[in-house]
CSV table of C-alpha atoms in Angstrom, one decimal:
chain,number,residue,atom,x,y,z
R,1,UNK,CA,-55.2,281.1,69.5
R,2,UNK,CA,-53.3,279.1,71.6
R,3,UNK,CA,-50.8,280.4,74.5
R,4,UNK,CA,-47.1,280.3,73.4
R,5,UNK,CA,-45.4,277.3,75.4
R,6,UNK,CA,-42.8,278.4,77.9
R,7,UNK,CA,-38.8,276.3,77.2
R,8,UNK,CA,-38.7,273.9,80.5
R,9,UNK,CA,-36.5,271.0,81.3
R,10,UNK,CA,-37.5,268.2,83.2
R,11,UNK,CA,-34.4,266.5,84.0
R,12,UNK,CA,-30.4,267.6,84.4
R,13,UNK,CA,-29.6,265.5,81.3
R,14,UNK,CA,-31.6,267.2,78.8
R,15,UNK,CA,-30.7,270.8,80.5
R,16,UNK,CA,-27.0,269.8,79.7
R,17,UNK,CA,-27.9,268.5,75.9
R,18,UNK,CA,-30.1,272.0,75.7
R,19,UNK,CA,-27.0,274.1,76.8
R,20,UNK,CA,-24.2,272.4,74.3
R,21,UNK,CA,-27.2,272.6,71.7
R,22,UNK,CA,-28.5,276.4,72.1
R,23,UNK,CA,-26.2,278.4,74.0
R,24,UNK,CA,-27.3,278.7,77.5
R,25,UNK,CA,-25.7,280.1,80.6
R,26,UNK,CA,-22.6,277.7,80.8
R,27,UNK,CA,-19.9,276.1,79.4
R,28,UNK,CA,-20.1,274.5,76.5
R,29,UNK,CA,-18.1,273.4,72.7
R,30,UNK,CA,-18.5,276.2,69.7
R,31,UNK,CA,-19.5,273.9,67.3
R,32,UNK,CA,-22.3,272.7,69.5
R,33,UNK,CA,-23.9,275.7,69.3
R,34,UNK,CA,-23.0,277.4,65.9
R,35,UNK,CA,-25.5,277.8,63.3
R,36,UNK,CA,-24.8,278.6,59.7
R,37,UNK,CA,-26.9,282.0,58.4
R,38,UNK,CA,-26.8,282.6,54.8
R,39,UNK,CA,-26.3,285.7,53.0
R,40,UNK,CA,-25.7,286.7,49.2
R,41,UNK,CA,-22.1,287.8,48.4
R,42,UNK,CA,-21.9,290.6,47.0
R,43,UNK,CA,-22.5,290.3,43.0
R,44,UNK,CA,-25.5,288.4,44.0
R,45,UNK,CA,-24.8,285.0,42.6
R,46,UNK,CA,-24.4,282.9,45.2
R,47,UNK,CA,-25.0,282.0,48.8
R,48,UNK,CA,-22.7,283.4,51.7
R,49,UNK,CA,-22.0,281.5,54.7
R,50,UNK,CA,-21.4,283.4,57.9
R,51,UNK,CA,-21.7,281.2,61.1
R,52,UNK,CA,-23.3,282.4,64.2
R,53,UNK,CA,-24.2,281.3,67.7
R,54,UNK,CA,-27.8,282.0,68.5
R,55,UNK,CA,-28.9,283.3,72.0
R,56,UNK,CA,-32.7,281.5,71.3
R,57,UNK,CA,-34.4,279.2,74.2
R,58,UNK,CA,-38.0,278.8,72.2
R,59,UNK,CA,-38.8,277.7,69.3
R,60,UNK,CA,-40.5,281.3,68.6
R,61,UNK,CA,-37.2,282.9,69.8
R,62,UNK,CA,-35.5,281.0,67.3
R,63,UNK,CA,-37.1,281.6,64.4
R,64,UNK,CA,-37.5,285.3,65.2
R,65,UNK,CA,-33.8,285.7,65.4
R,66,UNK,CA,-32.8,283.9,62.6
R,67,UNK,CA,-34.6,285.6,60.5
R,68,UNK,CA,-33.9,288.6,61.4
R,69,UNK,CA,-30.2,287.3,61.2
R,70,UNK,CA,-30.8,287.2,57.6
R,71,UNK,CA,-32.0,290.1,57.1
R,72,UNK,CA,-29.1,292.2,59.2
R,73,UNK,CA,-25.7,293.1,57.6
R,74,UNK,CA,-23.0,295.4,59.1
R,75,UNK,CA,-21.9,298.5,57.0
R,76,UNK,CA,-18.5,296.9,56.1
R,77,UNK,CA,-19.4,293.3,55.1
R,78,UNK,CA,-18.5,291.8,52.0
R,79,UNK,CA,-21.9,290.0,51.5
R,80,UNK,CA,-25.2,291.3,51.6
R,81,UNK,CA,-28.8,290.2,52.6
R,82,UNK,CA,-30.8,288.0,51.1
R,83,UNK,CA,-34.2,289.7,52.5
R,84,UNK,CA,-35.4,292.4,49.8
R,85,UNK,CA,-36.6,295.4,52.1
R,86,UNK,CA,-40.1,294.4,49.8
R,87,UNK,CA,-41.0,291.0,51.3
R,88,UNK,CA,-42.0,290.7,54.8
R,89,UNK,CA,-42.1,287.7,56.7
R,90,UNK,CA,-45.0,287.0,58.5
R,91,UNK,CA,-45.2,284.2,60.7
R,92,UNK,CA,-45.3,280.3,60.6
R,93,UNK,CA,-47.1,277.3,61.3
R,94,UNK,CA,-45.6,274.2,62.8
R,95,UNK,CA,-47.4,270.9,61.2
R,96,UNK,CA,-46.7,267.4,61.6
R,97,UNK,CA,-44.1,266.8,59.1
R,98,UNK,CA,-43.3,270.3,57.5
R,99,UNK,CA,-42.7,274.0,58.9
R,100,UNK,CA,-45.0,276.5,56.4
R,101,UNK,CA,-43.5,280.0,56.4
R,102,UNK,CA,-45.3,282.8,55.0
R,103,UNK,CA,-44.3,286.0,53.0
R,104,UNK,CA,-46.1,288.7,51.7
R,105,UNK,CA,-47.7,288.9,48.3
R,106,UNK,CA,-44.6,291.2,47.3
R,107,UNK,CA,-42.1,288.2,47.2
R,108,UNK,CA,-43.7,287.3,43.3
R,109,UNK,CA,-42.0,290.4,42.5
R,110,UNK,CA,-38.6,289.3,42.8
R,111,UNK,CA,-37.0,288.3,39.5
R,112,UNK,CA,-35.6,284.5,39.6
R,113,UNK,CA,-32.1,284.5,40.6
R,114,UNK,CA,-33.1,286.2,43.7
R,115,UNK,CA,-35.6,284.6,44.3
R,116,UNK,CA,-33.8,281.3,44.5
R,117,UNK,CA,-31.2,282.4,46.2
R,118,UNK,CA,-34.1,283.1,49.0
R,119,UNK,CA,-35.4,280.3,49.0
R,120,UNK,CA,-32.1,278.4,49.4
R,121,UNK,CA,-30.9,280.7,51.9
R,122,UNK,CA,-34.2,280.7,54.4
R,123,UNK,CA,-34.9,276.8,54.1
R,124,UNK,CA,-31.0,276.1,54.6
R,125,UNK,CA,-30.8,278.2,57.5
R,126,UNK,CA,-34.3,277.2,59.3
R,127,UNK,CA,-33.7,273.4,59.0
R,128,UNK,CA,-30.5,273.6,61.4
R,129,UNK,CA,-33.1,274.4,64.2
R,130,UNK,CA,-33.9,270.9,66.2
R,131,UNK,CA,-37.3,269.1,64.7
R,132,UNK,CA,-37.2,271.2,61.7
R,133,UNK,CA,-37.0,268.3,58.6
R,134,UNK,CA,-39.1,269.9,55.4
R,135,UNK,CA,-40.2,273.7,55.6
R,136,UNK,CA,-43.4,274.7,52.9
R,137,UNK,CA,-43.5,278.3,51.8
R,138,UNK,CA,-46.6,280.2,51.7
R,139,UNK,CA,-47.6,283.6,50.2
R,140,UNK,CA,-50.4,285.5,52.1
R,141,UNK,CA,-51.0,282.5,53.5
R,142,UNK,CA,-51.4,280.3,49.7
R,143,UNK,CA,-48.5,277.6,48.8
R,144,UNK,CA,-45.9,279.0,46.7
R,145,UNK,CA,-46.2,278.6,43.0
R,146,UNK,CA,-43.5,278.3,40.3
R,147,UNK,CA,-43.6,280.6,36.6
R,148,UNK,CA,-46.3,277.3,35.2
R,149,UNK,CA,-48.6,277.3,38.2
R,150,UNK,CA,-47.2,274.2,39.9
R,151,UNK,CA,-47.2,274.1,43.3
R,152,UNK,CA,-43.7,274.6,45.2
R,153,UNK,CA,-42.7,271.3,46.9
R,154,UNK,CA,-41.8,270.4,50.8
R,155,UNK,CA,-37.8,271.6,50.8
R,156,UNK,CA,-34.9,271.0,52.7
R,157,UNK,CA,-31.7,271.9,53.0
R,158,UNK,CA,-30.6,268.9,50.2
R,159,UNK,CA,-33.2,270.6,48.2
R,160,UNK,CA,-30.8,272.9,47.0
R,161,UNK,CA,-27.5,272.1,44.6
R,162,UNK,CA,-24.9,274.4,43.8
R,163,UNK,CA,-26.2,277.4,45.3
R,164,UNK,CA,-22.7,278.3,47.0
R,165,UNK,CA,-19.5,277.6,44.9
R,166,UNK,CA,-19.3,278.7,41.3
R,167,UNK,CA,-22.6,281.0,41.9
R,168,UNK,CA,-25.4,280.3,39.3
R,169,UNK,CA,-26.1,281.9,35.7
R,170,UNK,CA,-29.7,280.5,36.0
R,171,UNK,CA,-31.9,277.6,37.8
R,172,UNK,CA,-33.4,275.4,37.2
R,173,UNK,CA,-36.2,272.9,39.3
R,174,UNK,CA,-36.2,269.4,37.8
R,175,UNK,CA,-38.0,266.2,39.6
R,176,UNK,CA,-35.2,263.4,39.5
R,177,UNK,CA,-36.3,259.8,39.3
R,178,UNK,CA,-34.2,257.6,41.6
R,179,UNK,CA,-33.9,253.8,41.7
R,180,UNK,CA,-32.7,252.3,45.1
R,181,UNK,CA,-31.8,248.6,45.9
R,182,UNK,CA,-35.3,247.4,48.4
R,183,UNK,CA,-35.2,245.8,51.2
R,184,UNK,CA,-33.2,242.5,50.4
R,185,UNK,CA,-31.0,243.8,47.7
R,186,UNK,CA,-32.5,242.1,44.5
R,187,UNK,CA,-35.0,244.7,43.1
R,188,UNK,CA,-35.1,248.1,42.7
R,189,UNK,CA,-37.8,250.9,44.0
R,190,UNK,CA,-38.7,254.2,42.5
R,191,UNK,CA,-38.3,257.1,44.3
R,192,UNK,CA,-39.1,261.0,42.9
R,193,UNK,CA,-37.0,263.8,44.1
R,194,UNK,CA,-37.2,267.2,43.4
R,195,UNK,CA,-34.3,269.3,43.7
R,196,UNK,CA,-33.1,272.9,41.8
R,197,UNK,CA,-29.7,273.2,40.5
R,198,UNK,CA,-27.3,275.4,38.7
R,199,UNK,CA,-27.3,275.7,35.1
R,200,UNK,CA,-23.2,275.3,35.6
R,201,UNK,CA,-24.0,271.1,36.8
R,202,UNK,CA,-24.2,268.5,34.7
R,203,UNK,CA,-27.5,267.2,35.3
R,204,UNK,CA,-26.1,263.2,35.4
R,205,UNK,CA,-23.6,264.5,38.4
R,206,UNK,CA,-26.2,265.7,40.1
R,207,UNK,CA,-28.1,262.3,40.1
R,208,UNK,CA,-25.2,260.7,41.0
R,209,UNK,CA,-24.7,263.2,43.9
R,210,UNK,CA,-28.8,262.5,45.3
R,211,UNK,CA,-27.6,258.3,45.1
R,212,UNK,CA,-24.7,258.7,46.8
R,213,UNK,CA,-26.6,260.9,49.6
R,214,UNK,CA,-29.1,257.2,49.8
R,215,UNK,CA,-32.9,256.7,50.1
R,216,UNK,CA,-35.5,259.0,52.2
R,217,UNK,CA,-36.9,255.6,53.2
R,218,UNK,CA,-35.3,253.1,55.2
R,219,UNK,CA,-36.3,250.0,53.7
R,220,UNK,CA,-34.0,250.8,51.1
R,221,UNK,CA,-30.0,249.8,50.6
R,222,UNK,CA,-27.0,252.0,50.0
R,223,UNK,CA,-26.2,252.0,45.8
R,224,UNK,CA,-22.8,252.7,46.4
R,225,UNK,CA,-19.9,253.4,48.9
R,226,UNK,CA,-19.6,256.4,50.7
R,227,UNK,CA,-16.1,257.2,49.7
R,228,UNK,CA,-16.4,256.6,46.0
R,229,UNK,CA,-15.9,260.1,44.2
R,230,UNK,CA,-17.0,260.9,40.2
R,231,UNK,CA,-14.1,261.7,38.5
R,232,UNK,CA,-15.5,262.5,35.3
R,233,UNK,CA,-18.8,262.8,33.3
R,234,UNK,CA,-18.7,263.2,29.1
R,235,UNK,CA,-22.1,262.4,27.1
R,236,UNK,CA,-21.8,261.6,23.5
R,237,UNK,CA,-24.3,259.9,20.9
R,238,UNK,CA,-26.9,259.2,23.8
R,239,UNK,CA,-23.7,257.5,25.8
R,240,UNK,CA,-23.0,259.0,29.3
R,241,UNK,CA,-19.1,257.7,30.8
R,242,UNK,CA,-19.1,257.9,34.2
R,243,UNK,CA,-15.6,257.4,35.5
R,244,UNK,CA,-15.4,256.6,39.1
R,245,UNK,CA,-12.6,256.5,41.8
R,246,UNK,CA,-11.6,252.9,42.4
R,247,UNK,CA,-13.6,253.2,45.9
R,248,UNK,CA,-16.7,252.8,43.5
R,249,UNK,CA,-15.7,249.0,43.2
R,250,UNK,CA,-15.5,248.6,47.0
R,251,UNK,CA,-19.3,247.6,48.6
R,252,UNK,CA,-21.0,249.2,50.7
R,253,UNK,CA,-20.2,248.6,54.8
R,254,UNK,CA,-23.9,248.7,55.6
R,255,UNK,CA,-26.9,247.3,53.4
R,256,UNK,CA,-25.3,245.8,50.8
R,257,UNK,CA,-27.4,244.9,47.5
R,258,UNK,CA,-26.7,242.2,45.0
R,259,UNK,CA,-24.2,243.9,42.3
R,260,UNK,CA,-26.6,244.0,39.8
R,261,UNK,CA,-29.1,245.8,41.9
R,262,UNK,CA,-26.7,248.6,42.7
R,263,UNK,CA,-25.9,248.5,39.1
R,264,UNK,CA,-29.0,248.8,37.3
R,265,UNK,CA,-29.9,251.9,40.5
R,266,UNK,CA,-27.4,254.2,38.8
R,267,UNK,CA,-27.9,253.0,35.0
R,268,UNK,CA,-32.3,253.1,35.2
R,269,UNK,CA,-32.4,256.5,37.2
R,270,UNK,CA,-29.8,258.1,34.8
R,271,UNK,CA,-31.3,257.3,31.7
R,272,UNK,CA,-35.2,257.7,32.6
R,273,UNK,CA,-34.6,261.5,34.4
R,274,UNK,CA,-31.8,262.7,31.8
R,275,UNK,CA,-33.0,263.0,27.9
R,276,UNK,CA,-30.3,263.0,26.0
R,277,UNK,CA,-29.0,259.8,27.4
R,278,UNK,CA,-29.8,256.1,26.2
R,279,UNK,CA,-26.8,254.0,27.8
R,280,UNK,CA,-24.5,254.5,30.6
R,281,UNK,CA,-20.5,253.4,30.4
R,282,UNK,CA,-19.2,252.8,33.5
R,283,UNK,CA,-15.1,253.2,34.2
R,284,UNK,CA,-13.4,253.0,37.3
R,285,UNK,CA,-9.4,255.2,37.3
R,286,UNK,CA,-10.3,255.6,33.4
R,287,UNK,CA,-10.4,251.8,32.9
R,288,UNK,CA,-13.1,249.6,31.8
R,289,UNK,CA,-11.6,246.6,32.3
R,290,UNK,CA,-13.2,245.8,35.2
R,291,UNK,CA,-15.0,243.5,37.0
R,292,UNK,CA,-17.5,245.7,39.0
R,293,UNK,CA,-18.0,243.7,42.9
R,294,UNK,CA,-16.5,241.2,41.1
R,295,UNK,CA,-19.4,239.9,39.2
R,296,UNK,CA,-20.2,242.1,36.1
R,297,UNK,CA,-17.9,243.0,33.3
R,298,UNK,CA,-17.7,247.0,32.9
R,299,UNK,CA,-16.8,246.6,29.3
R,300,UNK,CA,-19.8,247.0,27.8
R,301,UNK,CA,-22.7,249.7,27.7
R,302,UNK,CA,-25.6,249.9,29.9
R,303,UNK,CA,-29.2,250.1,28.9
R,304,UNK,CA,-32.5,250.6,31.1
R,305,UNK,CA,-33.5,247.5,32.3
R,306,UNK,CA,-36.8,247.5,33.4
R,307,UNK,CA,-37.4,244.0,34.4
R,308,UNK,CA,-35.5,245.2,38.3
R,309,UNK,CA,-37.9,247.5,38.7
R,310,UNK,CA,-40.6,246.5,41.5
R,311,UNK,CA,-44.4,246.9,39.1
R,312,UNK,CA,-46.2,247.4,42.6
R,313,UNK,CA,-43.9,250.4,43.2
R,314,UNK,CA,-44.9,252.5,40.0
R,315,UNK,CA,-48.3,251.6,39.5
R,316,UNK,CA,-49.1,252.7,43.9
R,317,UNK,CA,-46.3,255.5,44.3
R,318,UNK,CA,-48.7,258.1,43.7
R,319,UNK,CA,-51.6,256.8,45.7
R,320,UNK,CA,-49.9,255.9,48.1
R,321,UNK,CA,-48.4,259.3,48.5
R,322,UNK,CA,-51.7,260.6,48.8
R,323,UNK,CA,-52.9,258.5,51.3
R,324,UNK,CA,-50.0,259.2,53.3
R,325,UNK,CA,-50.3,263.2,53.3
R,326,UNK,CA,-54.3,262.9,54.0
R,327,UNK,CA,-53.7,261.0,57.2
R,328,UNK,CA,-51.3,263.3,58.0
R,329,UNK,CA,-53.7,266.8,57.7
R,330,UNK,CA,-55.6,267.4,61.2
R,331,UNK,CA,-54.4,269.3,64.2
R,332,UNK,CA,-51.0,268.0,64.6
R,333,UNK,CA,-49.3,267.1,67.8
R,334,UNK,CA,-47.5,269.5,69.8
R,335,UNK,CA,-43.9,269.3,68.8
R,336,UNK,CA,-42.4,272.4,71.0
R,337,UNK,CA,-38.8,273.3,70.5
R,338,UNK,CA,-38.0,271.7,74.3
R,339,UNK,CA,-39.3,268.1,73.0
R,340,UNK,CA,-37.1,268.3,70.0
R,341,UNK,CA,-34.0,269.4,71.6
R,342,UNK,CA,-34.7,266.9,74.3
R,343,UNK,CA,-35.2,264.2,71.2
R,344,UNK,CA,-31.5,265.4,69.6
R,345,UNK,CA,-30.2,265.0,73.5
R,346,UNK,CA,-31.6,261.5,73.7
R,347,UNK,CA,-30.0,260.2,70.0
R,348,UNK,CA,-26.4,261.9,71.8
R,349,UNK,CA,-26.8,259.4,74.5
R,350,UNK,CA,-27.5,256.4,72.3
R,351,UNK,CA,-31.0,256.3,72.9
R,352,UNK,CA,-33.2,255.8,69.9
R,353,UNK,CA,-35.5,258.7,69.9
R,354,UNK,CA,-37.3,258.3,66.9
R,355,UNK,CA,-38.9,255.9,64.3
R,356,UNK,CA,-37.6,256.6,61.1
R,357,UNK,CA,-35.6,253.8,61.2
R,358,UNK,CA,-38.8,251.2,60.7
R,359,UNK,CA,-41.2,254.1,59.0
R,360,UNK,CA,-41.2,256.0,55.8
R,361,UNK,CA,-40.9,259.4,56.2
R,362,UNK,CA,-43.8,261.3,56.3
R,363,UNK,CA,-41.9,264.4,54.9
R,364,UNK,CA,-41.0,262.6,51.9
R,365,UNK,CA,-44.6,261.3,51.4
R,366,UNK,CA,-45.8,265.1,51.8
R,367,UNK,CA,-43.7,265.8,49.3
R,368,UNK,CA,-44.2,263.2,46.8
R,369,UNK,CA,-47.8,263.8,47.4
R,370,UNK,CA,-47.2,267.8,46.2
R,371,UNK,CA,-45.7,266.6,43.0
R,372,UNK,CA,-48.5,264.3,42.4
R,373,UNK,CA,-50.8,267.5,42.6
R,374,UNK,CA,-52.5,266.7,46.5
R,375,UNK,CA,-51.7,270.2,48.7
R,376,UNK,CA,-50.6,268.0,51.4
R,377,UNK,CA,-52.1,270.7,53.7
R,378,UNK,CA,-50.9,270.9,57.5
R,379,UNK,CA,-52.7,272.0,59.7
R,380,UNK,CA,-50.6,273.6,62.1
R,381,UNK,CA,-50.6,275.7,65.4
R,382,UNK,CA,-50.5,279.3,66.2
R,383,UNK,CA,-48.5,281.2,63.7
R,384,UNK,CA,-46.4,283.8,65.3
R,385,UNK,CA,-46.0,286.7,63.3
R,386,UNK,CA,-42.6,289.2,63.2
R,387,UNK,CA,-41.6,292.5,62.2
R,388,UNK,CA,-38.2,291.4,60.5
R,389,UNK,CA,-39.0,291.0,56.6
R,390,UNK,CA,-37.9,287.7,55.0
R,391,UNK,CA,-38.0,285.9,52.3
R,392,UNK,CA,-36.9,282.7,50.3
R,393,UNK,CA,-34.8,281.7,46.8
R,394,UNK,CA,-36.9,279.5,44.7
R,395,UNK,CA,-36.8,278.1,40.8
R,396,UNK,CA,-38.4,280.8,38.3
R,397,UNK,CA,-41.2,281.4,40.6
R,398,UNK,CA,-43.3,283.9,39.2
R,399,UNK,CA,-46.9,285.5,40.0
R,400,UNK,CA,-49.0,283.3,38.8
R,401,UNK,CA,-51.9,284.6,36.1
């Protein structure tokens, strides 16, 4: 096993960016340092924000005392913990694009709402720490598994829909299939997304919510501007209205596609991921009469329109996936805790600390991979077990037969 890596700066800079970030011996801002742990409330609906400022300076540190965080309530609090006394956490393993934690074989025992409450709660509150992008759960050491068998994908904290206001009355896992504008704004690419969401969401808002957050990839344009809110969402006959703040007719500041493209990105991915929907009607402040960038007339109905979407993009998605998450099993490279907080330092300072502006994401093709059926195994380093118990909120995952 290897030795645990001791927290060490190199240079005044990043001991500064460290303190602000962590909490060290000094002055610093409370918002640089707070973290957000998440707790049930009390009828056991929902999630339960309580924010908290961690004492860490290892990565081990860290996760030790978040999760035991999360499993520590005082007597007169109005929430409670999201840990069953049942599950016990027991250790991680850092890879090269995903943190697996583990929990003992008890945690198929947990009936779903719990459960995904869990999950939600542990992956939200693990992938504020520095370097954390995609956390994989394990059980006695296997991949999680949902009630058919499937394997659980990579998650993080956008995973998760609807988990704090309104509470859920059931969840529900669904893979999403997203169309964004490529690289010069003509045609579109395919891009799958798993997420879980409340029952209480219309399944077309929370498309619309994933396209407004943009692409994992960054060869990919904006569909729509940032300030542009959904005002309202009825679905009748097989036709979905989407009515849209006038800021939906204003473009995008950065990466721009032609009108059509950004179109036909909200039209193709709501009618191939929802069912019960054939066309889209578009309205912007309840009127149709519109000109949408100027260039198409919102008066009519929208169908799929295949003839945007890139071929080479469908027919290589999967294997490309693939590909992707076997280059990426091996023993990974050390990515201690200092080295990410050093990274999150340099991007303060305006120095480009990373490559994801020029790359695709490896966590998103680990994840893709996982839907396509590949394990996307990472190998990782020393896990680190605790004594706190843990555990995660997940869709209907059940033991598996």
């Amino acid at each position: 096993m290897k030795k645990k890596r001791i927290f060490s700066f190199c240079a005044l800079s990043v001991m500064i960016a460290a303190l602000l970030l962590l909490g060290g011996c000094g002055k610093k801002e409370e918002d640089s340092t707070s973290y957000t742990i998440y707790y049930k409330n009390s009828s056991g609906t929902s999630l339960y924000e309580v924010s908290y400022s961690p004492a860490a300076e290892t990565f081990d540190e860290m996760m030790t005392e978040l999760m035991a965080q999360m499993s520590t309530v005082p007597e007169d609090a109005v929430y409670t913990s999201v840990l069953p006394e049942t599950v016990s956490y027991q250790g991680y393993e850092r890879g090269i694009d995903a943190l697996r934690i583990d929990f003992s074989g008890e945690y198929y025992e947990m009936d779903n709402i719990t459960e995904v409450l869990l999950r939600a709660a542990v992956v939200k509150t693990i992938c504020q720490i520095p370097g954390v992008t995609k956390i994989i759960l394990t059980v006695d050491s296997e991949q999680l598994v949902d009630g058919d068998g499937e394997l659980v994908a990579a998650m993080d904290s956008e995973s998760f829909i609807d988990t704090k206001n309104g509470g859920i009355n059931s969840y529900q896992t669904t893979s999403l299939v997203l169309y964004f504008p490529n690289e010069d704004g003509t045609k579109l690419l395919k891009e799958v997304r798993n997420v879980d969401y409340s029952s209480n969401m219309v399944l077309v808002r929370v498309i619309l919510e994933q396209l407004m957050a943009g692409s994992d990839y960054s060869n990919r344009k904006a569909v729509m501007n940032s300030s542009a809110e959904i005002l309202d969402i009825t679905t009748k006959n097989g036709i979905c209205t989407i009515n849209f703040s006038e800021e939906f007719n204003q473009q995008p500041t950065e990466n721009t596609p032609s009108a059509e493209a950004a179109l036909y990105a909200i039209v193709d991915s709501i009618c191939e991921t929802a069912d019960d929907v054939d066309g889209v009607k578009i309205t912007i402040e309840g009127s149709s009469n519109v000109k949408f960038w100027d260039e198409i007339d919102l008066s009519e109905v929208f169908l799929l329109n295949e003839s945007l979407i890139e071929v080479d993009s469908l027919e290589s998605e999967t294997e490309e996936a693939a590909v992707q998450a076997d280059e990426a099993e091996g023993e990974p490279e050390s990515t201690d805790f200092d080295a990410a907080v050093s990274s999150d330092a340099d991007a303060v300072s305006g120095e480009d600390a990373d490559t994801s502006e020029t790359e695709e994401p490896a966590d998103a093709a680990a994840s893709d991979a996982v839907v396509a059926g590949a394990d996307g195994a990472i190998a990782g380093v020393d896990a680190y077990a605790a004594e706190e118990d843990g555990t995660v909120a997940g869709a209907d995952a059940q033991s598996p037969e």
